[in-house]
Short mmCIF file of C-alpha atoms in Angstrom, two decimals:
data_model
loop_
_atom_site.label_atom_id
_atom_site.label_comp_id
_atom_site.label_asym_id
_atom_site.label_seq_id
_atom_site.Cartn_x
_atom_site.Cartn_y
_atom_site.Cartn_z
CA MET G 1360 0.17 -34.54 20.67
CA ASP G 1361 1.13 -36.61 17.64
CA VAL G 1362 -0.71 -37.92 14.60
CA LEU G 1363 0.01 -41.11 12.69
CA PHE G 1364 -1.08 -41.36 9.02
CA ARG G 1365 -0.18 -42.89 5.65
CA ALA G 1366 1.48 -40.37 3.37
CA ALA G 1367 1.95 -40.59 -0.40
CA GLY G 1368 3.03 -44.06 -1.45
CA GLY G 1369 1.54 -45.62 1.69
CA VAL G 1370 4.48 -44.67 3.89
CA MET G 1371 3.54 -44.36 7.58
CA GLU G 1372 4.37 -40.98 9.09
CA CYS G 1373 4.18 -39.62 12.60
CA SER G 1374 4.07 -35.84 12.99
CA ARG G 1375 3.11 -33.17 15.47
CA TRP G 1376 -0.66 -32.70 15.28
CA SER G 1377 -0.45 -28.90 15.33
CA SER G 1378 1.61 -28.75 12.13
CA ALA G 1379 0.06 -31.76 10.33
CA ALA G 1380 -3.49 -30.43 10.83
CA ALA G 1381 -2.54 -27.33 8.83
CA GLU G 1382 -0.39 -29.03 6.16
CA VAL G 1383 -1.64 -32.57 5.45
CA LEU G 1384 -4.68 -33.22 3.25
CA PHE G 1385 -5.94 -36.13 5.35
CA GLU G 1386 -9.00 -36.48 3.12
CA ASN G 1387 -6.64 -37.84 0.43
CA CYS G 1388 -4.94 -40.35 2.73
CA PRO G 1389 -5.84 -44.05 2.60
CA PRO G 1390 -7.27 -45.79 5.68
CA LEU G 1391 -4.64 -46.22 8.37
CA LYS G 1392 -5.91 -49.68 9.22
CA PRO G 1393 -8.83 -51.80 8.07
CA PHE G 1394 -12.03 -52.21 10.00
CA PRO G 1395 -12.26 -55.63 11.65
CA VAL G 1396 -14.80 -58.22 10.51
CA ARG G 1397 -16.89 -59.21 13.52
CA THR G 1398 -18.56 -62.61 13.48
CA GLY G 1399 -22.29 -62.50 14.06
CA LYS G 1400 -22.78 -58.92 12.88
CA ARG G 1401 -25.38 -58.30 10.17
CA LEU G 1402 -23.13 -55.99 8.21
CA ALA G 1403 -19.47 -56.54 7.42
CA PRO G 1404 -17.07 -53.70 6.62
CA GLY G 1405 -17.29 -52.49 3.06
CA TRP G 1406 -16.82 -49.65 0.61
CA TRP G 1407 -19.20 -46.83 -0.31
CA TRP G 1408 -18.84 -44.98 -3.61
CA SER G 1409 -18.85 -41.27 -2.73
CA ALA G 1410 -20.32 -38.84 -5.25
CA THR G 1411 -18.61 -36.01 -3.33
CA THR G 1412 -15.09 -37.37 -3.75
CA GLY G 1413 -15.55 -39.58 -6.82
CA ARG G 1414 -13.91 -42.54 -5.08
CA LEU G 1415 -14.63 -45.31 -2.59
CA VAL G 1416 -14.83 -44.63 1.16
CA HIS G 1417 -14.34 -47.51 3.59
CA TYR G 1418 -16.90 -48.10 6.36
CA GLY G 1419 -16.83 -50.44 9.34
CA SER G 1420 -20.41 -50.60 10.58
CA ALA G 1421 -24.02 -49.98 9.59
CA ALA G 1422 -24.02 -46.74 11.60
CA MET G 1423 -20.89 -45.54 9.86
CA ARG G 1424 -22.21 -46.48 6.40
CA LEU G 1425 -25.39 -44.51 7.08
CA HIS G 1426 -23.44 -41.44 8.16
CA VAL G 1427 -21.15 -41.72 5.12
CA MET G 1428 -24.31 -41.71 2.94
CA ILE G 1429 -25.66 -38.65 4.77
CA LEU G 1430 -22.36 -36.75 4.71
CA ASP G 1431 -21.93 -37.58 1.03
CA ARG G 1432 -25.14 -35.59 0.39
CA ASP G 1433 -24.15 -32.65 2.62
CA PRO G 1434 -23.27 -29.58 0.50
CA ARG G 1435 -20.87 -28.36 3.22
CA VAL G 1436 -18.61 -31.41 2.71
CA SER G 1437 -15.94 -31.32 -0.01
CA GLY G 1438 -13.70 -34.18 1.18
CA LEU G 1439 -14.34 -37.44 2.99
CA ALA G 1440 -12.01 -40.21 4.17
CA ALA G 1441 -12.28 -43.19 6.51
CA ARG G 1442 -9.77 -43.66 9.32
CA PRO G 1443 -6.97 -41.68 7.67
CA LEU G 1444 -5.25 -40.81 10.96
CA GLU G 1445 -4.65 -41.80 14.55
CA LEU G 1446 -4.22 -39.23 17.29
CA ARG G 1447 -1.79 -40.05 20.12
CA TRP G 1448 -1.45 -38.22 23.40
CA ARG G 1449 0.25 -38.78 26.72
CA VAL G 1450 -1.59 -39.55 29.94
CA SER G 1451 -0.21 -40.37 33.37
CA SER G 1452 -0.38 -44.12 32.66
CA GLY G 1453 1.32 -43.92 29.23
CA VAL G 1454 0.12 -43.09 25.74
CA ARG G 1455 -3.49 -43.10 24.54
CA ALA G 1456 -4.48 -43.36 20.91
CA HIS G 1457 -7.70 -42.92 18.96
CA ALA G 1458 -8.41 -43.31 15.23
CA PRO G 1459 -11.58 -41.33 14.44
CA GLN G 1460 -13.79 -43.18 11.96
CA LEU G 1461 -14.06 -40.35 9.45
CA MET G 1462 -12.29 -37.18 8.43
CA LEU G 1463 -14.21 -34.48 6.56
CA ARG G 1464 -13.04 -31.38 4.77
CA LEU G 1465 -15.69 -28.69 4.65
CA VAL G 1466 -15.98 -26.33 1.67
CA ASP G 1467 -14.58 -23.50 3.82
CA GLY G 1468 -11.39 -25.58 4.33
CA GLN G 1469 -12.04 -26.56 7.94
CA GLY G 1470 -11.25 -30.11 9.00
CA VAL G 1471 -13.68 -32.25 10.99
CA LEU G 1472 -13.01 -35.56 12.73
CA VAL G 1473 -16.07 -37.79 13.15
CA ASP G 1474 -17.04 -40.86 15.13
CA CYS G 1475 -20.33 -42.66 14.46
CA THR G 1476 -22.50 -44.59 16.87
CA ALA G 1477 -25.81 -46.42 16.62
CA ARG G 1478 -26.60 -45.74 20.28
CA GLY G 1479 -27.95 -42.54 21.75
CA GLU G 1480 -25.72 -42.66 24.83
CA LEU G 1481 -21.94 -42.88 24.85
CA SER G 1482 -20.15 -45.05 27.39
CA ARG G 1483 -17.97 -43.37 30.01
CA ARG G 1484 -14.86 -44.37 28.06
CA GLN G 1485 -16.32 -42.97 24.81
CA ARG G 1486 -17.23 -39.69 26.53
CA SER G 1487 -13.70 -39.44 27.91
CA VAL G 1488 -12.11 -39.98 24.47
CA ALA G 1489 -14.62 -37.59 22.85
CA ALA G 1490 -13.73 -34.85 25.34
CA VAL G 1491 -10.00 -35.18 24.65
CA VAL G 1492 -10.41 -35.40 20.85
CA GLY G 1493 -12.75 -32.40 20.96
CA GLU G 1494 -10.10 -30.34 22.77
CA ILE G 1495 -7.38 -31.54 20.38
CA CYS G 1496 -9.46 -30.47 17.37
CA THR G 1497 -10.44 -27.11 18.86
CA ALA G 1498 -6.77 -26.33 19.56
CA VAL G 1499 -6.02 -26.36 15.80
CA GLY G 1500 -9.29 -24.83 14.57
CA TRP G 1501 -10.93 -28.13 13.63
CA ARG G 1502 -14.22 -29.63 14.78
CA TYR G 1503 -15.08 -33.01 16.29
CA TRP G 1504 -18.50 -34.58 15.81
CA VAL G 1505 -20.00 -37.69 17.36
CA LEU G 1506 -22.88 -38.67 15.09
CA GLY G 1507 -25.60 -40.79 16.68
CA PRO G 1508 -28.88 -42.41 15.69
CA VAL G 1509 -30.80 -41.04 12.71
CA ASP G 1510 -34.57 -40.66 12.42
CA PRO G 1511 -35.85 -43.92 10.79
CA VAL G 1512 -37.87 -42.14 8.09
CA TYR G 1513 -34.92 -39.91 7.14
CA ARG G 1514 -32.63 -42.98 7.17
CA ARG G 1515 -34.89 -44.88 4.75
CA ASN G 1516 -35.18 -41.86 2.43
CA VAL G 1517 -31.41 -41.25 2.35
CA THR G 1518 -30.74 -44.94 1.78
CA TRP G 1519 -33.18 -45.05 -1.14
CA LEU G 1520 -31.92 -41.83 -2.70
CA ALA G 1521 -28.28 -42.86 -2.29
CA GLY G 1522 -28.67 -45.33 -5.16
CA TYR G 1523 -29.12 -42.43 -7.55
CA ARG G 1524 -25.81 -40.77 -6.69
CA ALA G 1525 -23.60 -43.37 -8.35
CA PRO G 1526 -22.51 -42.75 -11.92
CA PRO G 1527 -24.24 -44.80 -14.60
CA ALA G 1528 -22.72 -48.19 -15.38
CA PRO G 1529 -20.45 -48.30 -18.42
CA ARG G 1530 -22.28 -49.26 -21.60
CA TRP G 1531 -20.32 -52.51 -21.95
CA TRP G 1532 -21.52 -53.53 -18.45
CA VAL G 1533 -25.22 -52.96 -19.29
CA ASP G 1534 -25.09 -54.53 -22.75
CA GLY G 1535 -22.76 -57.39 -21.84
#
């Protein structure tokens, strides 16, 4: 099991997952690759300012943006990064790879890999990948979450409240 990530200075590194999971602060790594822009979608990829980390977090879909907003409010979360790593493992037909959408660091130090979906049901392929990634995470003491649909009332409340988490605009911006 290997992991691909961007280290300091943007240099791509490939390491053994078992050692990198304990040593690398993936929550400080930049996105491994950008989210694609899909024609016809209502929401294009963008950046969310995280009050938890004090910096921007990339998102690739409406479902992912919503979960970034929710996780940014979660007191258990101390670090948050979008697509900072790609897991690679061998299967009989070759090598499989998966780049989880988010990586969280909990206040107790535990790492969590996260994938977000707007649908309640995962496809067979998604369930297969989730099972493997779940085992990979468990093997090193991490967690793996697949976050699905959110209650519409809670979603609207979090979206409204999220506007109050950004720092105030600089005085020159307001007066200018």
